[in-house]
mmCIF file of C-alpha atoms and ligand atoms in Angstrom:
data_model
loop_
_atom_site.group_PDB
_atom_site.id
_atom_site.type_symbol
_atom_site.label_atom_id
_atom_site.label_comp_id
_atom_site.label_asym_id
_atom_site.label_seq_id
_atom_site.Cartn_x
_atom_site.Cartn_y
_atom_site.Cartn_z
ATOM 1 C CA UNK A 1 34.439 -34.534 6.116
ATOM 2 C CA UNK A 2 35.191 -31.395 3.963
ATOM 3 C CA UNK A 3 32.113 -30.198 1.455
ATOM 4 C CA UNK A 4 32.455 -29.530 -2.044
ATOM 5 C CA UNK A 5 32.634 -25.156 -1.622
ATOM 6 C CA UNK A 6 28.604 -24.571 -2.460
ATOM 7 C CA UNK A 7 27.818 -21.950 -5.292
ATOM 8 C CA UNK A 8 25.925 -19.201 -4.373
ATOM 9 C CA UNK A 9 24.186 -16.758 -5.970
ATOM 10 C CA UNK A 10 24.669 -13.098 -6.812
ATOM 11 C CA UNK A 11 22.597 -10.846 -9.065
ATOM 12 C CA UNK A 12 22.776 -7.134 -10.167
ATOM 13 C CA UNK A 13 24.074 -4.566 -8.400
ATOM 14 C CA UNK A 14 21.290 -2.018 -8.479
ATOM 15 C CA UNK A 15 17.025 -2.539 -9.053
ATOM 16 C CA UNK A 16 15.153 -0.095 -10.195
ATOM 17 C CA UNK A 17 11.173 0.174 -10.846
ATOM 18 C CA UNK A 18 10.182 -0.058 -14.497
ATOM 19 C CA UNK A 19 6.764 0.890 -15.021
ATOM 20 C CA UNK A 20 3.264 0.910 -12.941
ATOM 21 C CA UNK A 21 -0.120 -0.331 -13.306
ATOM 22 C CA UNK A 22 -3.283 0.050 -11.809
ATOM 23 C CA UNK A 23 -7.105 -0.767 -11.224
ATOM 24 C CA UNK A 24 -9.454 0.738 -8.988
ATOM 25 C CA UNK A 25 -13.177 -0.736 -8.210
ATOM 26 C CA UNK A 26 -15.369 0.213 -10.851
ATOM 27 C CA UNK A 27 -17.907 1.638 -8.345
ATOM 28 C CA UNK A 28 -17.673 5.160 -7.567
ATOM 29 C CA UNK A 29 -18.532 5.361 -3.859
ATOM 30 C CA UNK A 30 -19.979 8.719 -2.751
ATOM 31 C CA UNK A 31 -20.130 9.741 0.728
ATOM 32 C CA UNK A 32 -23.681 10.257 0.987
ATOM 33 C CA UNK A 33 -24.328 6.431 0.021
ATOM 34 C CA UNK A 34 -22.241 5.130 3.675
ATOM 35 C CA UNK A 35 -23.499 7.629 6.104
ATOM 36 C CA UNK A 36 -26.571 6.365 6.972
ATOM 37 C CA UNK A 37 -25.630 3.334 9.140
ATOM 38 C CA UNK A 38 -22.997 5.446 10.695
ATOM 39 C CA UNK A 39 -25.150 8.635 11.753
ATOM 40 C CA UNK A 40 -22.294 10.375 10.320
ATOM 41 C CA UNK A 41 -22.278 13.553 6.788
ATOM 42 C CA UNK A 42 -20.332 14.216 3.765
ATOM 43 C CA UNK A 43 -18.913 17.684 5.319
ATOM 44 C CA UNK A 44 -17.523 15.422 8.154
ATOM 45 C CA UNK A 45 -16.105 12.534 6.099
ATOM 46 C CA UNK A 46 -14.406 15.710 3.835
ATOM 47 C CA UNK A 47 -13.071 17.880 6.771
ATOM 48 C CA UNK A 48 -11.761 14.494 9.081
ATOM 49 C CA UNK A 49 -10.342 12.643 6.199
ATOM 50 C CA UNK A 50 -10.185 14.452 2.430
ATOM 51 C CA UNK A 51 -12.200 11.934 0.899
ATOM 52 C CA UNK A 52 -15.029 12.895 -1.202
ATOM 53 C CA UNK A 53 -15.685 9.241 -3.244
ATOM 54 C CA UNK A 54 -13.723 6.127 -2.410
ATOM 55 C CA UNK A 55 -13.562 3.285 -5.094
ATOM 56 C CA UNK A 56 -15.069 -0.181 -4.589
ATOM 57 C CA UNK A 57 -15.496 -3.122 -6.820
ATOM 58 C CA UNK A 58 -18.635 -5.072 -8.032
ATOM 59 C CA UNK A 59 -19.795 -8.336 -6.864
ATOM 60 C CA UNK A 60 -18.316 -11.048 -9.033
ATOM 61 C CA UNK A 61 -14.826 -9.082 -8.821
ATOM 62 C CA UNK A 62 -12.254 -10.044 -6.415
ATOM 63 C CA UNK A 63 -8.862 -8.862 -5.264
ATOM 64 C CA UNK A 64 -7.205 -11.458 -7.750
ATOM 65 C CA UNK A 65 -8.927 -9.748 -10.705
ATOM 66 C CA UNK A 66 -7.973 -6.325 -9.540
ATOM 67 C CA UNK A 67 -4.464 -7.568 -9.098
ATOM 68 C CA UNK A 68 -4.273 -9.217 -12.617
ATOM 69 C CA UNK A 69 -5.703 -5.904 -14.054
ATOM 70 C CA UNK A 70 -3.242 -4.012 -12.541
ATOM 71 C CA UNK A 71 -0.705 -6.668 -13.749
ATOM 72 C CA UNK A 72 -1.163 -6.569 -17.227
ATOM 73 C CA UNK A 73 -0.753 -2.727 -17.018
ATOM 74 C CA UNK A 74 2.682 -3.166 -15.200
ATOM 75 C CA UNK A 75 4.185 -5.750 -17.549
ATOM 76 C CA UNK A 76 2.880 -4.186 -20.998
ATOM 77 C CA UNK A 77 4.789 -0.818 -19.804
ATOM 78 C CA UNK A 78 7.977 -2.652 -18.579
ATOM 79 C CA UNK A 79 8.744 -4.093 -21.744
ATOM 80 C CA UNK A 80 9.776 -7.590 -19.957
ATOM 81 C CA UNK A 81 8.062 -10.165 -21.279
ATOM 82 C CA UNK A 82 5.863 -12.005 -18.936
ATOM 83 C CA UNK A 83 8.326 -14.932 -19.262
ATOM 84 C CA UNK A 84 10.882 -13.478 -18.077
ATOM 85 C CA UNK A 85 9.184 -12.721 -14.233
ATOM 86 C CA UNK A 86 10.420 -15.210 -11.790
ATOM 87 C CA UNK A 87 9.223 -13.765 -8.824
ATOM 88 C CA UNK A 88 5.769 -12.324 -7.844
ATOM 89 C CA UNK A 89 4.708 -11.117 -4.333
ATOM 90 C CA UNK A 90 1.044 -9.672 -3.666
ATOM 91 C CA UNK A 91 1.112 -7.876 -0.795
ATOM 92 C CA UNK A 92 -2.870 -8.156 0.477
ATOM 93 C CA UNK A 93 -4.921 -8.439 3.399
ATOM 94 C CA UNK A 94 -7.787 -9.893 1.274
ATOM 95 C CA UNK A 95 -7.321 -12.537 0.304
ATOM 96 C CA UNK A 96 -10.539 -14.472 0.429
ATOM 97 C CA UNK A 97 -9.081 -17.651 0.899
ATOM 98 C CA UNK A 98 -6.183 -18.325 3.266
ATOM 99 C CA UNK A 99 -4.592 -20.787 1.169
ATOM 100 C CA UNK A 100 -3.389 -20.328 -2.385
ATOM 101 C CA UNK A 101 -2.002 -17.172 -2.801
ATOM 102 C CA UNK A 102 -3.403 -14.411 -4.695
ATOM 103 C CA UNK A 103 0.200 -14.783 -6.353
ATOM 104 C CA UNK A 104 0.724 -18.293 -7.500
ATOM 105 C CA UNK A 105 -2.711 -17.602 -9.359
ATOM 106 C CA UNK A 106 -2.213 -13.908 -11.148
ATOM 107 C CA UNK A 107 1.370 -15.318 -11.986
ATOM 108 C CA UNK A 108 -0.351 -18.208 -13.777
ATOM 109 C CA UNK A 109 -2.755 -15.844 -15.513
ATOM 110 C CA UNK A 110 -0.651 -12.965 -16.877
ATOM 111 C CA UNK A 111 2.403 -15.575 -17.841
ATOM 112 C CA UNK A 112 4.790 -15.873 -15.165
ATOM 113 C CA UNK A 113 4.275 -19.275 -14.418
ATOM 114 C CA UNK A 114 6.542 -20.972 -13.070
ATOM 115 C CA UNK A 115 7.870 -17.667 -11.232
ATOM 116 C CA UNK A 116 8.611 -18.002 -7.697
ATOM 117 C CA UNK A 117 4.519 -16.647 -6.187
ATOM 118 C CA UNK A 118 3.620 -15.674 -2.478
ATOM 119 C CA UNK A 119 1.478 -13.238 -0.194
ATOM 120 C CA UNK A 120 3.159 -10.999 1.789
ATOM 121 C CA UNK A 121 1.075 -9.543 5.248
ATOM 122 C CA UNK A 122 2.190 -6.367 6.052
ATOM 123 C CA UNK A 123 -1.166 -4.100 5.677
ATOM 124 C CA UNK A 124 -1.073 -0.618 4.674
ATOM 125 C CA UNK A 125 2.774 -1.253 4.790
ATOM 126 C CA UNK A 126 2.535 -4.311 2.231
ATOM 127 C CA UNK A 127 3.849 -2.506 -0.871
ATOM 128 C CA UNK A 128 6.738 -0.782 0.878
ATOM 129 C CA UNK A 129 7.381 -4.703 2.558
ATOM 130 C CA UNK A 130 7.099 -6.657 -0.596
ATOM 131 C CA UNK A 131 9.358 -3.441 -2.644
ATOM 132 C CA UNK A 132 11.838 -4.136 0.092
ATOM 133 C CA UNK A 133 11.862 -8.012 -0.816
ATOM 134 C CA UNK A 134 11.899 -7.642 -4.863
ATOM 135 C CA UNK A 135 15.142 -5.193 -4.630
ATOM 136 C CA UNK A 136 16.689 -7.465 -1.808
ATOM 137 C CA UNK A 137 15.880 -10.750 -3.860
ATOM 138 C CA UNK A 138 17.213 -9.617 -7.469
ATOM 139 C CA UNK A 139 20.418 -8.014 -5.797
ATOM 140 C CA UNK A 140 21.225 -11.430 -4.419
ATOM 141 C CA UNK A 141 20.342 -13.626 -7.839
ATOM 142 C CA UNK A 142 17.540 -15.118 -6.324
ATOM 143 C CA UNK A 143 15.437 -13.889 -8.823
ATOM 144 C CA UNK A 144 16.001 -11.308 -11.996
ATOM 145 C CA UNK A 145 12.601 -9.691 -12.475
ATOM 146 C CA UNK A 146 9.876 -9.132 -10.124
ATOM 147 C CA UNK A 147 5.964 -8.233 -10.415
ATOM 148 C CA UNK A 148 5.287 -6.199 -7.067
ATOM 149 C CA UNK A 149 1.631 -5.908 -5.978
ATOM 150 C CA UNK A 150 -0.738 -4.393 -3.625
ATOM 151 C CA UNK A 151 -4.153 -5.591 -3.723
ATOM 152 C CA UNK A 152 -7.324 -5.429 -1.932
ATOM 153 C CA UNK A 153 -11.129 -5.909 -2.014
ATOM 154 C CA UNK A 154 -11.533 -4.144 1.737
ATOM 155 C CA UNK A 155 -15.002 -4.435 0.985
ATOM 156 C CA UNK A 156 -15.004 -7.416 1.638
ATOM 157 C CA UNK A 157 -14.245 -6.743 5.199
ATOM 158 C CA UNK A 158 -16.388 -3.792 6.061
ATOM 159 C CA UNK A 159 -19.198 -3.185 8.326
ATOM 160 C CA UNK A 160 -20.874 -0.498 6.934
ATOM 161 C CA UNK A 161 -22.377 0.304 10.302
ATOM 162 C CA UNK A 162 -18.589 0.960 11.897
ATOM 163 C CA UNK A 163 -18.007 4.128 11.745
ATOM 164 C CA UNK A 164 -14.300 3.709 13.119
ATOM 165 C CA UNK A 165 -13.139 2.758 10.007
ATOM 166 C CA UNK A 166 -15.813 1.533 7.385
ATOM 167 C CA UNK A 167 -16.168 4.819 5.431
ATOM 168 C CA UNK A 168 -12.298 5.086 4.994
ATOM 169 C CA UNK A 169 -11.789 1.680 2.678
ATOM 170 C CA UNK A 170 -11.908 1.370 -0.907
ATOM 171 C CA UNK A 171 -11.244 -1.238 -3.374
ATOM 172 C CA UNK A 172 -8.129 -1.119 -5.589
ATOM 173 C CA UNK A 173 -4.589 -3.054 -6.791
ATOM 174 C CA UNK A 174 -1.432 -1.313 -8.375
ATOM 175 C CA UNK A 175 1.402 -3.369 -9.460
ATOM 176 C CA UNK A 176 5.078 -2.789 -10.299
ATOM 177 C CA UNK A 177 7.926 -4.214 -12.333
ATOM 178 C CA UNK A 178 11.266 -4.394 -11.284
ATOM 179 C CA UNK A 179 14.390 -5.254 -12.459
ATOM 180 C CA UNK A 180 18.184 -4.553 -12.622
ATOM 181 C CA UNK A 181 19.237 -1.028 -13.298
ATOM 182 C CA UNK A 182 22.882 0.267 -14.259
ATOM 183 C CA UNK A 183 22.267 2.611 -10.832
ATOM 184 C CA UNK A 184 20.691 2.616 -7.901
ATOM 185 C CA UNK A 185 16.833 2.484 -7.734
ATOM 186 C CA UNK A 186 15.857 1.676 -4.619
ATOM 187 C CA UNK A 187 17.212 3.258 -1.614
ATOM 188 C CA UNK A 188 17.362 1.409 1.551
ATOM 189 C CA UNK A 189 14.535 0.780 3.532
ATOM 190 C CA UNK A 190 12.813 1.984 6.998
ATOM 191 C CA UNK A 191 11.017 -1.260 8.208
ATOM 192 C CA UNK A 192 9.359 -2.282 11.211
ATOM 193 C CA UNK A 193 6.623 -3.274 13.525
ATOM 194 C CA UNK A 194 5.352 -2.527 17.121
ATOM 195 C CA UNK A 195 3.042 -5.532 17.635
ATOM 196 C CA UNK A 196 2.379 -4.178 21.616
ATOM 197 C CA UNK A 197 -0.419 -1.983 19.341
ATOM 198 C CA UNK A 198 -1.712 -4.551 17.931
ATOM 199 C CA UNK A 199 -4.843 -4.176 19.213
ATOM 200 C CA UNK A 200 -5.080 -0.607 17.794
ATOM 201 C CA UNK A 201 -6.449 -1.748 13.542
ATOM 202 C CA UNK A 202 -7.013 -5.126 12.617
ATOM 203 C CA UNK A 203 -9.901 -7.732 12.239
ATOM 204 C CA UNK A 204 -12.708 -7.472 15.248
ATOM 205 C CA UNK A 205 -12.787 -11.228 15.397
ATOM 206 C CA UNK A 206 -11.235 -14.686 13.907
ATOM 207 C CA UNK A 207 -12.431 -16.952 11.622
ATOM 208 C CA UNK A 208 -12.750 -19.550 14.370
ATOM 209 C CA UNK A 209 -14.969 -17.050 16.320
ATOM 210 C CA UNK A 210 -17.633 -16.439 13.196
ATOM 211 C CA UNK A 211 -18.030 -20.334 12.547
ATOM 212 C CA UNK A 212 -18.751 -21.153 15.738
ATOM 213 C CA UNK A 213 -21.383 -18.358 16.384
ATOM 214 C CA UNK A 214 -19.539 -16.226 18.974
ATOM 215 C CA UNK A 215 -19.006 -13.653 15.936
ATOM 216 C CA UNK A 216 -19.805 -12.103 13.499
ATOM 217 C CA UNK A 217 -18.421 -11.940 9.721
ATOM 218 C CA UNK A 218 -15.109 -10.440 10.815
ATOM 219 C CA UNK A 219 -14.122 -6.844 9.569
ATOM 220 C CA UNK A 220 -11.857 -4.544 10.310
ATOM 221 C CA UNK A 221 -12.421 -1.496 12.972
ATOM 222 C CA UNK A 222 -9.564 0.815 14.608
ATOM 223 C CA UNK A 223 -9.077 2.655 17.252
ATOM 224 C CA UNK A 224 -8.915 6.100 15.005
ATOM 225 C CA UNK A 225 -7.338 8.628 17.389
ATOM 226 C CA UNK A 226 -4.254 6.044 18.218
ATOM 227 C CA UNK A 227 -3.686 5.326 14.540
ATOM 228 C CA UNK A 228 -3.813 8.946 14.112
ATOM 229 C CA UNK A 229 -1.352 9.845 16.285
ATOM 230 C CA UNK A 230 1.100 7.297 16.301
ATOM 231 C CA UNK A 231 1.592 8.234 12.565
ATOM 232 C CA UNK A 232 1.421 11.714 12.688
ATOM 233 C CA UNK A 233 4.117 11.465 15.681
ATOM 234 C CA UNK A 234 6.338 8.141 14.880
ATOM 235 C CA UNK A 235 5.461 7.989 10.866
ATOM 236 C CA UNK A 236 6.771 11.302 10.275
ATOM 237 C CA UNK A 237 10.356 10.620 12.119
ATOM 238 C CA UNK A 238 10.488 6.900 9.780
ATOM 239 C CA UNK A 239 10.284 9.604 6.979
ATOM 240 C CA UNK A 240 12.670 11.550 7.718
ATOM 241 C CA UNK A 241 15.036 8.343 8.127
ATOM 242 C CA UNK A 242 14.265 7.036 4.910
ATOM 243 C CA UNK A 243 15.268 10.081 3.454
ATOM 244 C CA UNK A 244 18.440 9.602 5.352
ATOM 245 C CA UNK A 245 19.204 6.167 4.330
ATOM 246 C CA UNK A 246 19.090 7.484 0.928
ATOM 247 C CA UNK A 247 21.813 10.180 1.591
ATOM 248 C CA UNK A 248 19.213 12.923 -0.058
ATOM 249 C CA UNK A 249 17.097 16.262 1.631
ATOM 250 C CA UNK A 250 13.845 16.594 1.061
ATOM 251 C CA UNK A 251 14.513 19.524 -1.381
ATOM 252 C CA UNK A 252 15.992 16.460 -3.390
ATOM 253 C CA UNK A 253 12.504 14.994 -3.831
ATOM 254 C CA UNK A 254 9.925 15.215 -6.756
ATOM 255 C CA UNK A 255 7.398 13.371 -5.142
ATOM 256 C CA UNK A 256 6.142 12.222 -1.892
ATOM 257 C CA UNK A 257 3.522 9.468 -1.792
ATOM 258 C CA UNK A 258 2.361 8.435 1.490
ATOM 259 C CA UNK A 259 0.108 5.545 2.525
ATOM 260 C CA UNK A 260 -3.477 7.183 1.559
ATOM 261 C CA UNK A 261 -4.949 7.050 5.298
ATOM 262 C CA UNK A 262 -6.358 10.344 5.917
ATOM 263 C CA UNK A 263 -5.725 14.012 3.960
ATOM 264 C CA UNK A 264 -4.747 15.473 7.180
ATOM 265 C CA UNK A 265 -1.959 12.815 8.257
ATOM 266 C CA UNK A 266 -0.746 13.444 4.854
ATOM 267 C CA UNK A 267 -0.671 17.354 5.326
ATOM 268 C CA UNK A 268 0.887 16.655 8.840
ATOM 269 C CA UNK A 269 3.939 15.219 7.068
ATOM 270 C CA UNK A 270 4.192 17.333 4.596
ATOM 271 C CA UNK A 271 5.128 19.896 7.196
ATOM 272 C CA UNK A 272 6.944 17.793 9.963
ATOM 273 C CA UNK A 273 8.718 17.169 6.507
ATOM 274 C CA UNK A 274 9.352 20.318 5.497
ATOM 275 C CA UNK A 275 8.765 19.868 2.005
ATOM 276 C CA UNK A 276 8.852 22.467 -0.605
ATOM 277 C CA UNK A 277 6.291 23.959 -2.679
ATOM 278 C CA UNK A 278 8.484 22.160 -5.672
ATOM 279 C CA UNK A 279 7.234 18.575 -4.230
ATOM 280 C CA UNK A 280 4.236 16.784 -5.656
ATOM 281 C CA UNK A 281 2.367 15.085 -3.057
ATOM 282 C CA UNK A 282 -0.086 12.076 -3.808
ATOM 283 C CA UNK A 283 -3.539 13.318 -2.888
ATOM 284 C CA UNK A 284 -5.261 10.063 -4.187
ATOM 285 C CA UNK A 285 -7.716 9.334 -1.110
ATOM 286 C CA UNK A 286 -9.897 11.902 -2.049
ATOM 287 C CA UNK A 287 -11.299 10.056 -5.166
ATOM 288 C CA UNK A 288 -10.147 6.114 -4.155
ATOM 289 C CA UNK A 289 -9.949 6.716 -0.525
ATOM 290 C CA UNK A 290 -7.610 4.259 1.704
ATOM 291 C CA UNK A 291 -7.178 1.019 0.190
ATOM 292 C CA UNK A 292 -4.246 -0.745 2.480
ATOM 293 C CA UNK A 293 -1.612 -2.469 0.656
ATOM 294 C CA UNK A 294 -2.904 -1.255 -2.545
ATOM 295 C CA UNK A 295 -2.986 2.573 -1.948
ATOM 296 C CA UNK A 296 0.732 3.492 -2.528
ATOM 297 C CA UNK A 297 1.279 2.045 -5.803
ATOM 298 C CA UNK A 298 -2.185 3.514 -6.940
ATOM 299 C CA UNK A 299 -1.438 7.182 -6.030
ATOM 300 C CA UNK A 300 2.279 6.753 -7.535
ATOM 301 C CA UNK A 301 0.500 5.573 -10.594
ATOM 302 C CA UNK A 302 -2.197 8.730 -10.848
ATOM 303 C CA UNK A 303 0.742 11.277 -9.987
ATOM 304 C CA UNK A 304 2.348 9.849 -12.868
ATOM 305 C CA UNK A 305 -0.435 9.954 -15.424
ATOM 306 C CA UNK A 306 -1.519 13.318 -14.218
ATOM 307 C CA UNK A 307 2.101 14.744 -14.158
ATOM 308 C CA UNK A 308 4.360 12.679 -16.784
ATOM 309 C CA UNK A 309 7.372 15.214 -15.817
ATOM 310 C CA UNK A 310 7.857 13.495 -12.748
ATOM 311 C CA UNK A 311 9.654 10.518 -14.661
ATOM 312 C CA UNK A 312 12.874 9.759 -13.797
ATOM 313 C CA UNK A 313 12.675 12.054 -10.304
ATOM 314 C CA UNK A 314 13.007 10.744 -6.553
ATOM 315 C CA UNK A 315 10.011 9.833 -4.502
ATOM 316 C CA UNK A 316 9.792 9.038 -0.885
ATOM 317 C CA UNK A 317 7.171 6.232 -0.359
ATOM 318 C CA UNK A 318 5.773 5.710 3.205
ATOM 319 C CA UNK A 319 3.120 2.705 3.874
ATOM 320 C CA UNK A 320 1.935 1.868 8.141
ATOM 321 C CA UNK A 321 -1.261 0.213 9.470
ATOM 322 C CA UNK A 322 -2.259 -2.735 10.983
ATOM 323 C CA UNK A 323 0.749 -4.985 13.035
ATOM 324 C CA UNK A 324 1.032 -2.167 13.707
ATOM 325 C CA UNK A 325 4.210 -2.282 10.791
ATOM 326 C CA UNK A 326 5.764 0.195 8.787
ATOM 327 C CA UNK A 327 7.834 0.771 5.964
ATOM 328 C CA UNK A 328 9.176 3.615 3.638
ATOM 329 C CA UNK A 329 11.932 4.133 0.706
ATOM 330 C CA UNK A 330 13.069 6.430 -1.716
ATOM 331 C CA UNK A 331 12.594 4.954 -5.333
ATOM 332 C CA UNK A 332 13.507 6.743 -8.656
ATOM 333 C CA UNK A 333 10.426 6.885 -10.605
ATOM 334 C CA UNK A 334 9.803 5.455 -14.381
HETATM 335 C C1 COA B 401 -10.850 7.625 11.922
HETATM 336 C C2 COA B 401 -10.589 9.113 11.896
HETATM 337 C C3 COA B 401 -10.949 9.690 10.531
HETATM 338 C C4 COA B 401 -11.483 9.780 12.944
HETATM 339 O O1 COA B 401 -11.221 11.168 12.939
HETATM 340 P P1 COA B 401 -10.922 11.928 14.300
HETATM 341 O O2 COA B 401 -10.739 13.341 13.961
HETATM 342 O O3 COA B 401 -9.802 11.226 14.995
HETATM 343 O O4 COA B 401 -12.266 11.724 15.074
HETATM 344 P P2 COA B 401 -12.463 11.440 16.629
HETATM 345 O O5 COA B 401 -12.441 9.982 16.872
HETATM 346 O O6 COA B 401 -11.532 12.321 17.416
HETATM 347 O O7 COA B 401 -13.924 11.952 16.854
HETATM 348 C C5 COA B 401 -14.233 13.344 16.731
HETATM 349 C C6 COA B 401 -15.735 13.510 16.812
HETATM 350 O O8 COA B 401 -16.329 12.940 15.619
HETATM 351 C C7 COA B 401 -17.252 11.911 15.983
HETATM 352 N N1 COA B 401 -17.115 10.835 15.002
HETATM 353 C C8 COA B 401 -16.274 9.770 15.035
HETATM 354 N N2 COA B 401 -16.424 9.031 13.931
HETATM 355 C C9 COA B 401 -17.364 9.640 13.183
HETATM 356 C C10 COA B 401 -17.946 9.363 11.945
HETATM 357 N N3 COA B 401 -17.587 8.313 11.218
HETATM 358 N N4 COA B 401 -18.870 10.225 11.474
HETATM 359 C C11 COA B 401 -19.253 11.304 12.191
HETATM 360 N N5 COA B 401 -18.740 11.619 13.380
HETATM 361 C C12 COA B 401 -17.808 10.797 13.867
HETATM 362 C C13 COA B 401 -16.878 11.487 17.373
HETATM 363 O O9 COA B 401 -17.970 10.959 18.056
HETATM 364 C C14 COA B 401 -16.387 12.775 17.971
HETATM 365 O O10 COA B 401 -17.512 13.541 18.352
HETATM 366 P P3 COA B 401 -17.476 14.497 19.668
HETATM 367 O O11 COA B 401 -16.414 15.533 19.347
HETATM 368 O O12 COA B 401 -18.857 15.039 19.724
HETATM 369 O O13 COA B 401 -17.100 13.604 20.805
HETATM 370 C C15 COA B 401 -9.116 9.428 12.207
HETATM 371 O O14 COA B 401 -8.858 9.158 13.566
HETATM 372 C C16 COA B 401 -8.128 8.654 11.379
HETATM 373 O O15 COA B 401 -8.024 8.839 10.179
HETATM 374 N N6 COA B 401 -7.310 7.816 12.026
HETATM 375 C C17 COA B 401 -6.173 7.149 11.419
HETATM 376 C C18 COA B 401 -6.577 6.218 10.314
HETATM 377 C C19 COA B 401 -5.369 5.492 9.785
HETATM 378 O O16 COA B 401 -4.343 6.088 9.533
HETATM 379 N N7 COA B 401 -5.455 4.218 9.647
HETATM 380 C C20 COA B 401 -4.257 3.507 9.250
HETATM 381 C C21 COA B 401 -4.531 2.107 9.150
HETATM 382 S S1 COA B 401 -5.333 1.794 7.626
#
């Protein structure tokens, strides 16, 4: 039997971002308010990490509303109407129900319904993952314009008396547009896992454990000194790649904007890097501190409101955590 030949799609030839938007908890978190139940000090937390406050949302607000916020922000600066979106991805680790998405339901509430909505997994690499998807999808017709967001309530999941992890997290969403460009936006991407870590950051328990009593609430805890190393070591060559697979140095750069994890991973890089002087690098954990999927798109978005010259340069986004998965890209910014 011979088919009728089956049509199938295309779509532009390049993406490119169009704008960013953000919200951070409306709680400014000081140091001195976590280290009690940790026996830990805000000179430690400052010299181990670079964070001086971290942001956390109120009771009452969840990841969803921090991701619609953000949204809003994204779309109003895009100039696309909301209509228009046909795909939306939130990439999350907090979502406080497993089933429906975080993006079926900000889709519905900032006008993209009926847009193609789903969560993406992929941790502190989430963004990078779900930037990675948008530019693949519109390139190949399956969709035309994309919201992009990272979102988390990590509070959610914290025990403040962890002191592996719990002073680290923060609250926070940042979303971005994208759409077809006349040239290239997106570079290709570095993506990956190595789920033989997995062990190393996750949740300390399942859901199945806490309801029947052998847990629990489940949060997440890591072992800090593997993290550490495995990106100060591995993350830093991924970097380097991604700067390959976009054909450019690093003296090519405007910006570099790491996952926020720790001010001295970031430094790290910046030297295994060898960036120049001329490079802005996102410094955002000190006031928001690490806030997974959402912390890329967040710093990108403070770097530009702080230094509006950067429009229109290269910047080298890097995102790794829990899987453990990673992913990185060079993206011309708005
Ligand atoms: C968690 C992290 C900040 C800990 O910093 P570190 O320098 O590795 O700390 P260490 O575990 O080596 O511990 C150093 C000392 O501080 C102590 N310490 C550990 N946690 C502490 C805390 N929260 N407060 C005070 N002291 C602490 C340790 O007991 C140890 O004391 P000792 O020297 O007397 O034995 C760091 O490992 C880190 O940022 N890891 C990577 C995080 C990351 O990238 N996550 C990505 C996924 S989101």
């Amino acid at each position: 039997m011979t088919n009728p030949t089956l049509l199938q799609s295309q779509g532009a030839q390049f993406t490119r971002i169009y704008s960013y938007g953000a919200a951070r908890g409306d709680l400014v978190v000081p140091n001195e308010e976590l280290v009690g139940p940790i026996d830990s000090s805000d000179e430690w937390i400052r010299q181990r990490t670079g964070i001086v406050t971290r942001t956390r949302a109120s009771a009452g607000v969840d990841a969803t509303d921090l991701a619609t916020t953000a949204a809003i922000e994204a779309i109003e600066k895009s100039g696309v109407a909301a209509g228009l979106i046909d795909l939306v991805i939130v990439a999350t680790i907090s979502n406080i129900r497993q089933t429906p998405s975080m993006a079926a339901v900000v889709a519905d509430r900032v006008g993209a319904n009926p847009a193609a909505a789903y969560d993406a997994n992929a941790a502190c690499a989430g963004f990078s993952y779900a930037v990675t998807q948008a530019d693949a999808l519109i390139r190949s017709g399956a969709a035309h314009y994309a919201l992009v967001i990272g979102a988390e309530k990590l509070s959610d999941v914290v025990d403040p008396a962890d002191r592996s992890i719990s002073f680290l997290l923060g609250d926070g969403a940042g979303a971005v547009v994208i759409g077809p460009s006349d040239t290239p936006g997106i570079a290709a991407p570095v993506w990956g896992s190595d789920g033989s870590k997995a062990d190393a950051v996750g949740m300390n328990a399942t859901l199945v454990d806490f309801r029947d009593g052998t847990a629990p609430w489940p949060t997440l805890r890591q072992e800090g000194q593997t993290v550490f190393r495995w990106a100060v070591w591995d993350m830093a060559k991924v970097a380097k790649k991604a700067l390959d697979a976009a054909g450019i140095e690093p003296s090519d750069l405007a910006a570099f904007i790491p996952h926020q994890a720790n001010m001295r991973i970031i430094d790290e890089f910046a030297k295994q890097l060898g960036l120049p002087p001329t490079v802005m690098i996102a410094r955002d954990i000190a006031t928001t501190g690490n806030t997974s999927a959402a912390s890329i798109p967040l710093a990108t978005h403070a770097l530009l409101l702080e230094h509006p010259e950067l429009s229109g340069g290269l910047a080298l986004q890097i995102g790794f955590g829990a899987g453990l998965v990673f992913g990185a890209q060079v993206v011309v910014l708005p």
